[in-house]
XYZ file of C-alpha atoms in Angstrom:
721
model
C -6.611 -29.333 -21.867
C -6.866 -25.584 -22.784
C -3.706 -24.040 -24.327
C -3.460 -20.435 -22.963
C -1.444 -17.878 -24.980
C 0.326 -14.848 -23.706
C -2.468 -12.533 -24.961
C -4.606 -14.021 -22.269
C -2.532 -12.740 -19.596
C -1.631 -9.073 -18.447
C 2.005 -8.438 -17.608
C 2.905 -7.942 -13.843
C 4.691 -4.572 -14.264
C 2.515 -2.930 -16.755
C -0.564 -4.051 -14.764
C 0.946 -2.353 -11.695
C 1.390 0.852 -13.664
C -2.281 0.368 -14.887
C -2.970 0.439 -10.978
C -1.148 3.544 -10.637
C -2.727 5.228 -13.423
C -6.219 4.633 -11.457
C -4.577 6.495 -8.429
C -3.750 9.131 -10.981
C -7.059 9.437 -11.934
C -8.350 10.034 -8.459
C -5.908 13.264 -8.591
C -7.365 14.183 -11.920
C -11.066 13.490 -10.618
C -12.941 16.888 -9.919
C -15.467 15.346 -7.574
C -12.747 14.966 -5.222
C -11.821 17.838 -2.748
C -8.823 19.615 -3.998
C -6.764 18.695 -0.991
C -7.686 15.241 -1.569
C -6.678 15.567 -5.072
C -3.170 16.817 -4.137
C -2.708 13.935 -1.642
C -3.259 11.323 -4.538
C -0.641 12.886 -6.793
C 1.598 12.247 -3.534
C 0.598 8.816 -3.456
C 1.206 8.298 -7.253
C 4.811 9.618 -6.412
C 5.534 7.403 -3.682
C 4.243 4.268 -5.796
C 6.274 5.210 -8.517
C 9.341 5.315 -6.276
C 8.774 2.042 -4.824
C 7.993 0.630 -8.235
C 11.356 1.924 -9.746
C 13.502 0.744 -6.577
C 12.314 -2.644 -6.658
C 10.314 -4.070 -9.958
C 12.212 -1.775 -12.472
C 15.394 -2.259 -10.710
C 15.021 -6.120 -10.664
C 14.457 -6.040 -14.317
C 17.702 -3.884 -14.874
C 19.357 -6.670 -12.932
C 18.252 -9.343 -15.164
C 19.277 -7.513 -18.486
C 22.993 -6.881 -16.993
C 23.089 -10.582 -15.748
C 22.415 -11.606 -19.503
C 18.870 -12.938 -18.849
C 16.787 -12.561 -21.593
C 13.975 -15.265 -21.370
C 10.433 -14.239 -21.449
C 8.245 -14.203 -18.391
C 5.652 -16.882 -18.291
C 2.474 -15.537 -18.645
C 2.300 -11.984 -21.197
C 5.694 -13.416 -22.547
C 7.770 -10.377 -22.627
C 11.438 -10.239 -22.141
C 13.176 -7.964 -19.606
C 14.295 -5.692 -22.258
C 10.704 -5.726 -23.516
C 9.215 -4.860 -20.187
C 11.895 -1.836 -19.505
C 10.840 -0.288 -22.902
C 7.279 -0.858 -22.127
C 7.424 0.704 -18.933
C 9.478 3.627 -19.705
C 7.010 4.598 -22.270
C 4.122 4.264 -19.985
C 6.093 5.863 -16.957
C 6.888 8.955 -18.874
C 3.481 9.243 -20.314
C 2.058 9.275 -16.513
C 4.402 11.517 -15.276
C 3.425 14.057 -17.758
C 0.055 13.820 -16.994
C 0.963 13.843 -13.105
C 2.678 17.389 -13.509
C -0.134 18.607 -15.771
C -2.720 17.895 -13.165
C -0.413 18.992 -10.331
C -0.422 22.606 -12.172
C -4.022 22.657 -12.885
C -4.462 21.574 -8.870
C -2.087 24.254 -7.763
C -3.978 26.990 -9.972
C -7.003 26.021 -8.366
C -5.942 25.976 -4.853
C -4.481 29.712 -5.833
C -8.220 30.561 -6.254
C -9.043 29.332 -2.812
C -6.434 31.332 -1.066
C -3.454 28.640 -0.689
C -0.747 29.642 -2.944
C 2.807 28.143 -4.073
C 5.097 30.940 -4.199
C 8.544 31.341 -5.837
C 10.911 34.347 -4.693
C 10.053 36.747 -7.484
C 6.172 36.514 -6.284
C 7.372 37.466 -2.740
C 6.272 40.957 -0.961
C 8.913 42.397 1.060
C 7.864 41.156 4.572
C 7.806 37.524 3.312
C 11.371 37.905 1.395
C 12.636 39.383 4.909
C 11.090 36.251 6.392
C 12.884 33.808 4.025
C 16.012 35.703 4.335
C 16.295 35.476 8.307
C 15.010 31.636 7.979
C 17.734 30.886 5.396
C 20.311 32.413 7.747
C 19.184 30.797 10.814
C 17.908 27.485 9.810
C 19.016 26.314 6.394
C 22.650 27.865 5.891
C 24.030 26.303 8.961
C 23.059 22.703 7.818
C 24.029 23.030 4.032
C 27.588 21.627 2.720
C 28.577 22.398 -0.957
C 30.350 19.854 -2.625
C 32.888 20.540 -5.392
C 33.509 18.243 -7.893
C 36.635 18.233 -9.779
C 39.873 15.985 -10.737
C 40.572 15.990 -7.166
C 36.829 15.469 -6.005
C 35.050 13.189 -8.162
C 31.189 12.844 -8.478
C 30.034 11.892 -4.823
C 27.723 8.427 -4.239
C 24.426 10.468 -3.515
C 21.845 8.810 -1.220
C 18.791 7.373 -3.288
C 15.807 9.820 -3.568
C 17.887 12.492 -1.682
C 16.836 16.128 -3.480
C 20.115 17.739 -4.928
C 20.946 20.962 -6.706
C 23.680 20.831 -9.053
C 25.450 24.346 -9.397
C 27.422 25.823 -12.194
C 29.790 28.473 -11.025
C 32.763 30.769 -12.717
C 35.478 32.955 -11.685
C 36.279 35.915 -13.820
C 40.003 35.644 -12.980
C 39.879 31.752 -14.052
C 37.637 32.123 -16.909
C 36.136 28.684 -16.796
C 33.154 26.905 -15.260
C 33.005 24.820 -12.488
C 30.403 22.353 -11.007
C 29.299 21.978 -7.274
C 26.391 20.313 -5.682
C 24.233 21.237 -2.748
C 22.046 18.622 -1.114
C 18.430 19.750 0.025
C 18.440 18.877 3.969
C 16.000 16.100 4.472
C 15.989 16.935 8.195
C 14.209 20.630 7.533
C 10.417 20.655 6.358
C 10.328 20.606 2.517
C 8.197 23.563 2.591
C 7.932 26.864 4.236
C 4.831 28.880 5.474
C 5.148 32.396 4.768
C 3.578 35.293 6.661
C 0.292 36.401 5.234
C -2.297 39.181 5.936
C -4.718 36.702 7.396
C -5.531 33.475 8.656
C -7.523 32.663 5.481
C -4.618 32.778 3.226
C -1.737 30.470 3.028
C 1.477 30.836 1.240
C 3.880 28.311 0.732
C 7.576 28.056 -0.507
C 9.697 25.288 -1.368
C 12.807 24.557 0.593
C 14.765 24.252 -2.722
C 13.560 27.602 -3.931
C 14.656 29.071 -0.638
C 18.103 27.770 -1.085
C 18.495 28.589 -4.930
C 17.378 32.236 -3.716
C 20.464 32.497 -1.615
C 22.857 29.930 -3.154
C 25.480 32.702 -3.812
C 26.226 33.019 -0.043
C 28.065 29.488 -0.457
C 30.230 30.359 -3.281
C 32.203 33.586 -2.317
C 34.274 35.012 -4.710
C 32.375 33.208 -7.726
C 29.443 33.903 -9.893
C 26.520 31.605 -10.102
C 25.782 30.700 -13.480
C 22.837 28.131 -13.177
C 21.040 25.636 -10.859
C 19.306 22.594 -11.705
C 17.494 20.537 -8.899
C 17.992 16.748 -9.488
C 17.001 13.617 -7.805
C 18.535 10.016 -8.286
C 16.414 6.923 -7.449
C 18.733 3.754 -6.972
C 17.974 0.033 -7.276
C 16.853 -1.295 -3.842
C 16.212 -4.660 -5.184
C 18.640 -6.354 -3.010
C 17.804 -9.742 -1.961
C 19.177 -10.768 1.478
C 21.794 -13.496 1.428
C 21.478 -15.556 4.480
C 23.669 -18.530 3.635
C 26.537 -18.650 5.950
C 25.072 -16.472 8.384
C 24.913 -17.227 12.019
C 23.089 -14.012 12.584
C 20.038 -13.002 10.351
C 19.959 -9.564 12.314
C 23.434 -8.574 11.656
C 23.129 -9.853 8.126
C 20.404 -7.553 7.254
C 22.047 -4.572 8.850
C 24.774 -5.064 6.836
C 22.694 -5.472 3.497
C 20.488 -2.186 4.333
C 23.654 0.025 3.947
C 24.108 -1.126 0.568
C 20.578 -0.391 -0.569
C 20.994 3.399 -0.049
C 23.922 3.255 -2.641
C 22.639 1.111 -5.116
C 23.002 1.478 -9.318
C 21.251 4.613 -10.508
C 17.931 3.557 -12.560
C 16.099 6.916 -12.546
C 17.106 10.526 -12.742
C 14.524 13.710 -12.591
C 15.553 16.975 -13.255
C 13.524 20.055 -13.032
C 12.394 21.576 -16.730
C 12.560 25.334 -15.644
C 16.007 25.227 -14.791
C 17.119 22.374 -17.156
C 20.867 22.564 -18.202
C 21.982 20.398 -20.945
C 25.268 20.547 -19.783
C 24.901 19.558 -16.521
C 22.189 16.846 -17.456
C 24.613 15.182 -19.896
C 27.183 15.168 -17.061
C 24.808 13.420 -14.770
C 23.542 10.954 -17.343
C 27.310 10.141 -18.097
C 28.168 9.529 -14.285
C 25.067 7.481 -13.672
C 25.447 5.431 -17.032
C 21.552 5.934 -17.605
C 19.727 5.350 -20.902
C 17.772 8.431 -22.227
C 14.513 6.528 -21.355
C 15.386 6.692 -17.606
C 15.615 10.663 -17.438
C 12.385 12.426 -16.293
C 12.307 16.064 -17.145
C 9.687 17.239 -15.012
C 7.577 20.522 -15.229
C 6.983 21.172 -11.425
C 9.175 20.299 -8.228
C 10.688 16.960 -8.155
C 9.491 14.394 -5.570
C 5.768 15.142 -5.302
C 5.482 12.921 -1.920
C 6.131 16.493 -0.152
C 2.431 17.148 -0.934
C 1.395 14.708 1.884
C 2.716 17.356 4.073
C 0.489 20.097 2.594
C -2.427 17.952 3.194
C -1.504 17.111 6.807
C -0.390 20.607 7.915
C -2.481 23.089 5.395
C -5.354 20.777 4.494
C -6.929 20.270 7.649
C -7.722 23.994 8.077
C -9.680 24.142 5.011
C -12.707 21.688 5.411
C -14.097 22.043 2.240
C -11.014 20.896 0.681
C -10.883 17.427 2.232
C -12.928 14.896 2.716
C -15.535 14.523 5.732
C -14.304 12.219 8.534
C -15.727 8.654 8.783
C -15.817 8.253 12.280
C -15.100 4.448 13.107
C -17.499 2.370 15.084
C -16.784 0.142 18.284
C -18.758 -2.968 18.434
C -21.165 -3.446 21.474
C -18.988 -5.066 24.185
C -15.581 -3.969 22.998
C -16.200 -0.258 24.200
C -13.326 1.295 25.937
C -13.329 0.554 29.673
C -14.800 -2.904 28.912
C -13.184 -6.390 29.836
C -12.566 -7.815 26.481
C -11.582 -11.042 27.464
C -15.201 -11.601 29.065
C -16.717 -9.850 25.944
C -14.882 -12.542 23.704
C -15.981 -15.534 25.765
C -19.535 -14.802 25.063
C -19.181 -14.407 21.416
C -16.764 -14.006 18.473
C -16.217 -10.592 16.968
C -15.619 -9.651 13.673
C -13.889 -6.483 12.788
C -13.783 -4.700 9.470
C -11.355 -1.720 9.552
C -11.324 1.236 9.357
C -15.092 1.155 9.582
C -14.784 -0.708 13.031
C -11.891 1.014 15.230
C -8.722 -0.865 15.320
C -8.610 0.323 19.328
C -10.103 -2.744 20.458
C -7.145 -4.968 18.777
C -4.678 -2.569 20.564
C -6.487 -2.726 23.915
C -6.812 -6.401 23.485
C -2.981 -6.870 23.611
C -2.488 -4.156 26.166
C -5.105 -5.515 28.429
C -3.223 -8.787 27.948
C 0.231 -7.271 29.014
C -1.620 -6.059 32.314
C -4.070 -9.010 33.321
C -2.132 -11.102 36.145
C -4.290 -14.246 34.663
C -2.422 -13.721 31.224
C 0.428 -16.346 31.168
C 1.579 -16.015 27.479
C 1.423 -13.700 24.606
C 2.283 -14.843 21.073
C 2.127 -12.422 18.026
C 3.680 -12.212 14.564
C 4.634 -8.720 13.279
C 5.436 -7.827 9.748
C 4.801 -3.870 9.872
C 4.039 -1.781 12.895
C 3.616 1.976 13.387
C 6.744 4.215 14.393
C 5.260 4.632 17.940
C 3.597 1.304 18.279
C 1.353 1.038 21.411
C 1.328 -2.776 20.707
C 5.239 -2.875 21.015
C 4.944 -1.023 24.081
C 2.070 -3.587 25.376
C 4.253 -6.393 24.503
C 7.495 -4.686 26.250
C 5.564 -4.362 29.280
C 4.247 -7.791 29.316
C 7.744 -9.287 28.962
C 9.081 -7.168 31.477
C 6.409 -8.201 33.898
C 7.290 -11.778 33.517
C 4.915 -13.183 30.995
C 5.828 -15.594 28.719
C 6.162 -13.320 25.581
C 7.026 -14.584 22.021
C 7.191 -12.490 19.013
C 8.232 -13.128 15.417
C 9.284 -10.159 13.928
C 9.789 -10.260 9.975
C 13.122 -8.543 9.394
C 12.656 -8.796 5.696
C 9.600 -6.651 5.514
C 10.633 -4.651 2.640
C 11.460 -0.854 3.618
C 10.523 -1.949 7.223
C 13.565 -3.800 7.810
C 15.493 -0.953 9.793
C 12.333 -0.225 11.990
C 11.747 -3.866 12.799
C 15.329 -4.374 13.644
C 14.839 -1.632 16.406
C 11.796 -3.403 17.606
C 13.237 -6.751 17.692
C 15.971 -5.562 19.978
C 13.827 -3.428 22.144
C 11.588 -6.713 22.907
C 14.618 -8.796 23.234
C 15.966 -6.338 25.855
C 12.832 -6.525 27.931
C 12.812 -10.197 28.003
C 10.592 -11.281 25.184
C 11.419 -14.410 23.052
C 12.202 -13.075 19.582
C 12.226 -15.120 16.424
C 12.893 -14.096 12.973
C 10.934 -17.015 11.016
C 12.585 -19.083 8.324
C 15.295 -18.893 6.157
C 14.312 -17.874 2.441
C 10.451 -17.163 3.482
C 9.102 -14.287 4.920
C 6.227 -14.562 7.389
C 3.491 -12.465 6.417
C 0.677 -14.015 8.730
C -1.311 -11.825 11.006
C -2.156 -13.673 14.175
C -1.958 -13.371 18.047
C -2.361 -16.088 20.740
C -3.092 -15.057 24.267
C -3.089 -17.814 26.990
C -5.077 -16.844 29.930
C -6.140 -18.781 33.218
C -9.567 -18.957 34.091
C -11.532 -19.442 37.655
C -10.877 -23.047 38.522
C -7.472 -23.213 36.858
C -8.931 -23.754 33.285
C -6.760 -22.339 30.661
C -8.252 -20.479 28.009
C -6.595 -19.515 24.687
C -7.847 -16.167 22.928
C -6.816 -15.813 19.235
C -7.048 -12.716 17.006
C -6.368 -13.451 13.056
C -6.469 -10.598 9.976
C -5.866 -9.683 6.755
C -3.688 -6.774 7.466
C -0.778 -5.331 9.852
C -0.570 -4.816 13.668
C -0.255 -1.129 12.658
C -2.559 1.354 14.307
C -1.796 4.248 11.930
C -2.239 2.491 8.421
C -5.498 0.393 10.189
C -7.278 3.966 9.947
C -6.708 3.815 6.119
C -6.337 0.177 5.031
C -9.413 -1.904 5.023
C -8.981 -5.099 6.541
C -10.890 -8.098 8.341
C -9.760 -9.164 11.815
C -11.342 -11.926 14.047
C -11.555 -12.361 17.940
C -12.405 -15.608 18.977
C -11.967 -18.374 21.663
C -12.942 -21.351 18.985
C -10.952 -24.316 20.055
C -10.277 -25.301 16.577
C -8.809 -22.313 15.555
C -7.039 -21.879 19.012
C -5.355 -25.343 18.709
C -4.332 -24.348 15.139
C -2.710 -21.072 16.578
C -1.080 -23.042 19.215
C 0.244 -25.355 16.708
C 1.353 -22.439 14.209
C 3.404 -20.883 16.824
C 5.139 -23.897 17.855
C 6.029 -24.648 14.145
C 7.549 -21.115 14.050
C 9.532 -21.131 16.916
C 10.870 -24.988 16.962
C 12.014 -27.851 14.818
C 9.438 -30.106 13.118
C 7.224 -30.675 10.323
C 4.111 -28.195 9.437
C 1.482 -29.809 11.675
C -1.924 -30.710 10.553
C -4.802 -28.267 10.644
C -7.972 -28.162 12.061
C -9.324 -25.252 10.342
C -6.279 -23.137 9.001
C -4.618 -23.617 5.453
C -1.064 -22.277 5.226
C 1.697 -21.575 2.814
C 3.988 -22.148 1.447
C 2.332 -24.688 -0.992
C -0.493 -26.338 1.038
C -2.621 -23.032 0.334
C -2.082 -23.000 -3.367
C -3.459 -26.677 -3.529
C -6.170 -25.830 -1.414
C -7.445 -22.975 -3.595
C -7.031 -25.018 -6.701
C -9.211 -27.499 -5.278
C -11.724 -25.312 -4.258
C -11.894 -24.012 -7.631
C -12.064 -27.443 -8.960
C -14.821 -28.227 -6.614
C -16.854 -25.384 -7.811
C -16.592 -26.697 -11.405
C -17.750 -30.237 -10.210
C -20.967 -28.558 -8.335
C -21.805 -26.357 -11.434
C -21.773 -29.322 -13.722
C -24.015 -31.183 -11.574
C -26.472 -28.137 -10.131
C -25.524 -25.158 -12.583
C -25.187 -22.609 -9.779
C -21.316 -22.426 -9.658
C -19.960 -18.737 -7.997
C -16.879 -17.662 -6.893
C -16.110 -14.118 -5.596
C -12.629 -13.369 -4.428
C -11.092 -9.896 -3.059
C -7.284 -9.323 -2.856
C -4.828 -6.653 -3.524
C -3.262 -8.404 -6.427
C -3.546 -11.794 -8.712
C -0.584 -12.958 -10.390
C -0.399 -16.653 -9.786
C -0.488 -18.718 -13.356
C -1.801 -21.909 -11.767
C -4.746 -20.274 -10.325
C -5.466 -17.769 -13.493
C -5.783 -20.720 -15.557
C -7.941 -22.630 -13.151
C -10.342 -19.648 -13.088
C -10.146 -19.793 -16.608
C -11.157 -23.390 -16.585
C -14.100 -22.513 -14.195
C -15.171 -19.863 -16.451
C -15.284 -21.911 -19.612
C -17.471 -24.467 -17.398
C -20.075 -21.757 -16.657
C -18.996 -20.802 -13.013
C -19.906 -17.143 -12.646
C -16.863 -15.290 -11.290
C -16.258 -12.015 -9.832
C -12.994 -10.737 -8.606
C -12.540 -7.524 -6.593
C -8.758 -6.772 -7.275
C -7.263 -3.368 -6.269
C -3.888 -3.632 -7.959
C -1.942 -5.708 -10.173
C -4.280 -8.422 -12.334
C -2.438 -10.814 -14.627
C -5.892 -12.110 -15.476
C -8.010 -10.813 -18.407
C -11.616 -11.137 -18.028
C -14.081 -11.242 -20.986
C -11.923 -13.254 -23.634
C -14.420 -15.140 -25.848
C -13.915 -18.787 -24.920
C -11.680 -18.077 -22.093
C -13.019 -16.026 -19.589
C -16.386 -14.591 -20.649
C -17.575 -15.692 -17.345
C -15.143 -13.765 -15.441
C -15.594 -10.019 -13.983
C -12.480 -7.972 -12.592
C -13.503 -4.715 -10.357
C -11.117 -2.384 -9.110
C -11.898 0.361 -6.585
C -9.684 3.196 -5.717
C -11.187 5.498 -3.110
C -10.547 7.015 0.086
C -9.246 3.789 1.674
C -6.780 1.276 0.257
C -8.707 -1.738 -0.335
C -6.424 -4.627 1.551
C -8.721 -7.127 2.360
C -8.158 -10.712 1.132
C -11.569 -12.581 1.291
C -12.294 -15.794 -0.727
C -16.017 -17.192 -1.183
C -17.256 -20.466 -2.912
C -20.912 -21.341 -3.546
C -20.561 -24.724 -2.934
C -24.069 -25.324 -4.109
C -25.566 -23.350 -1.335
C -22.790 -24.376 1.540
C -21.032 -21.247 0.919
C -17.555 -21.428 2.154
C -16.271 -18.031 3.029
C -12.253 -17.550 4.071
C -10.020 -14.543 4.720
C -6.595 -14.620 4.631
C -2.923 -12.582 4.949
C -2.357 -13.726 1.253
C -3.195 -12.578 -2.018
C -3.139 -15.110 -5.014
C 0.165 -14.180 -6.189
C 3.068 -16.713 -6.446
C 5.162 -15.026 -3.944
C 2.300 -15.463 -1.192
C 1.658 -18.872 -1.931
C 5.166 -20.348 -2.353
C 7.811 -17.847 -0.679
C 5.673 -16.732 2.265
C 4.189 -18.214 5.557
C 0.432 -17.358 5.306
C -2.766 -18.161 7.022
C -6.080 -18.748 5.522
C -8.955 -19.032 8.008
C -12.622 -19.787 7.549
C -15.262 -17.359 8.571
C -17.613 -19.923 10.714
C -20.361 -17.715 12.270
C -23.596 -17.202 10.081
C -23.725 -13.280 11.243
C -19.824 -12.766 10.302
C -20.831 -14.549 6.903
C -23.446 -12.471 6.208
C -21.749 -9.543 7.001
C -18.989 -10.249 4.599
C -20.957 -11.280 1.851
C -23.064 -7.872 2.100
C -19.797 -5.873 1.905
C -18.703 -7.704 -1.372
C -22.131 -7.252 -2.740
C -21.951 -3.681 -2.042
C -18.406 -3.338 -3.750
C -19.602 -4.997 -6.912
C -22.522 -2.675 -7.425
C -20.142 0.364 -6.679
C -20.660 2.948 -9.734
C -18.450 5.642 -8.300
C -15.144 4.530 -7.732
C -15.183 1.101 -9.259
C -13.427 0.588 -12.559
C -14.184 -2.626 -14.627
C -11.334 -4.385 -16.471
C -12.091 -4.984 -20.500
C -10.903 -7.801 -22.181
C -7.900 -5.969 -23.494
C -6.560 -5.428 -19.904
C -7.481 -1.614 -19.571
C -9.857 -0.399 -17.008
C -12.704 1.906 -17.454
C -15.086 3.621 -14.836
C -18.413 1.634 -13.930
C -21.055 4.264 -15.258
C -23.938 5.018 -13.473
C -26.705 4.215 -15.514
C -29.952 6.702 -15.927
C -32.081 6.525 -12.742
C -29.547 4.358 -10.743
C -28.844 5.610 -7.264
C -25.162 6.526 -6.652
C -23.376 3.646 -5.008
C -19.807 4.694 -3.403
C -19.280 1.516 -1.713
C -16.806 2.866 0.910
C -19.510 5.094 1.889
C -22.342 2.901 2.275
C -20.319 0.157 4.063
C -19.429 2.625 6.559
C -23.110 3.714 6.962
C -24.062 -0.381 6.993
C -21.309 -1.029 9.855
C -22.846 1.749 11.725
C -26.547 0.134 11.596
C -27.759 2.372 9.036
C -28.450 -0.063 6.035
C -30.081 -3.354 7.009
C -30.825 -6.653 5.539
C -28.845 -6.416 2.392
C -29.661 -9.959 0.534
C -27.029 -12.252 -0.834
C -26.890 -11.608 -4.460
C -24.071 -13.896 -5.087
C -26.246 -16.402 -7.350
C -27.597 -13.657 -9.456
C -25.908 -12.528 -12.804
C -23.949 -9.247 -12.133
C -25.707 -7.357 -15.124
C -29.200 -8.248 -13.772
C -28.904 -7.930 -9.870
C -27.042 -4.381 -9.866
C -29.876 -2.203 -10.728
C -32.103 -4.242 -8.173
C -29.695 -3.630 -5.351
C -29.601 -0.007 -5.942
C -33.422 0.277 -5.858
C -33.590 -1.898 -2.799
C -30.862 0.181 -1.043
C -32.989 3.285 -2.002
C -36.248 1.771 -0.409
C -34.598 0.693 2.714
C -33.043 4.342 3.483
C -36.198 5.964 2.954
C -38.124 3.295 5.372
C -35.585 3.997 7.764
C -35.886 7.718 7.380
C -39.568 7.463 7.993
C -39.178 5.263 11.131
């Protein structure tokens, strides 16, 4: 048995930072329109916030608890990880703000300007002054900090301004804090000469410009915007609690006031005295302090993109209109359509609307007796929740598993759970110490003659109509009896007592799904040893499970050709001589977030293909309830294989992981067609590209160029026709 060394693996946390670096590269990439680049800066910031609150916060907890054991793959201790993370994160943030300044300058050339008070003309200054007096001043609350009023417990991620004030009569400086109100827009649109120009001013600059009005009788010496990030890695302790909902509500209140783990301050207004005071109050190491050369918290750029960007077509991507499969169009009876055949949906290339209408139609249909569904994350104004509420109020049997432990969606899910219960739905919260991450809906409907028919929807992504426009996911609408029977047993398992059922087609976690994958990889090894054609293609968000990684290494050494399409964390290192030479890892970062989980095993031509709600992560295999389901229809299987093939020949937005764990763009070779897989998949789904042959049995280095030439020929042929 091969012994694998720490240098054969990537550390999980550093691999995540590498993923976020690839997000940052999209902001740097001048092939992207300006506003899209600005949006990627916001995505980078939001990602880094969550990373610090959860992953970095968890490492801090381990250090404070005296835990100093190395992690099981790359072999780094918590202290070593914290040090490495801090160095890399500081480097990335420095690049982020250099990129921000560059983009802002370019936007200025396109008549979109970010202004400070000194840049305002008289009309704009009068406008800002009136806005401050009527909208801002009434909601501001200056907070004094002295011996009688200690430093307050500021909310995590809230933007604040530290203010040094002095009085000539007292001859000493005092400290006060002013919180930038989150209830107001982060930026203000200023009056301009014409509609072709957009001048913007940040809310904190508006406040600082008139901050002396909050401190009558004092002189404002300095102001310094800052933001504290607090540890949000607070596992819920369900032991002894008879009401999980109330327990989670209690824990959520603690999250906002966790231990400080990061401090951001603005470079241009830096006060060393204020900085030292904040560092001391928060008990932070120097490496936990980020002095940024620009506005703090660039997530406000989402608002710029949504409000300003849409007015400048040349600065955003062309909208790709999703397609609706024939038979599922608005106004069609979805139950009749699904009775005729199964439907594979590939969002957002296919519209998510048929899934919403499937549940809405079930809610209104008098022949529907029961609706059962799992909900992990849904949108803020979810039409699915409304449909389930209507169904329950009309007397249908509605059972909904609402996962209360979906991180950062707990509060919203609690509200939905209460609303559904009030409507008469039977709401369950899953199993203790396990998150229910499965995506499944079961509708029971009575047909003519009194026959009961079960309709099932299975998916790789959430029932969220908003993110379904941005996340790539696979969904299946089916009446297959084996899948329907598994769906029925699955919900009975969740809602009642009893051991896990025996499945016809499903595989589930915890535990069983991991064993299934390990056996499938081992089967591929055995078949390859006999026939020499072993092939595995897997697409997912993250790969961290050591047992799967080492089994893939075994398969590589046996000669099995393995392609992995992994957007984010990848603890496996490809291309290591004698270990993983036959493994290729590709990461695609583009306009859509690659979220599908797809697993293909050649099996000497049998070609088994599966979709799942689970990544190859230990948490998905052991700590979550997940579903893996097969793709049985030959047409559906062919479509998914074509999608994987296109992603494996992407030479625009794909990066390949090198043996040292770093990533580089896959270069477009001279004479090669440009292949931006997300764009071509959209065309293919709409019927523009046809008959892409299976390429899984070929060597990746050989078939890529042939695929490009074939695509070009197909396109020219269809144009001629």
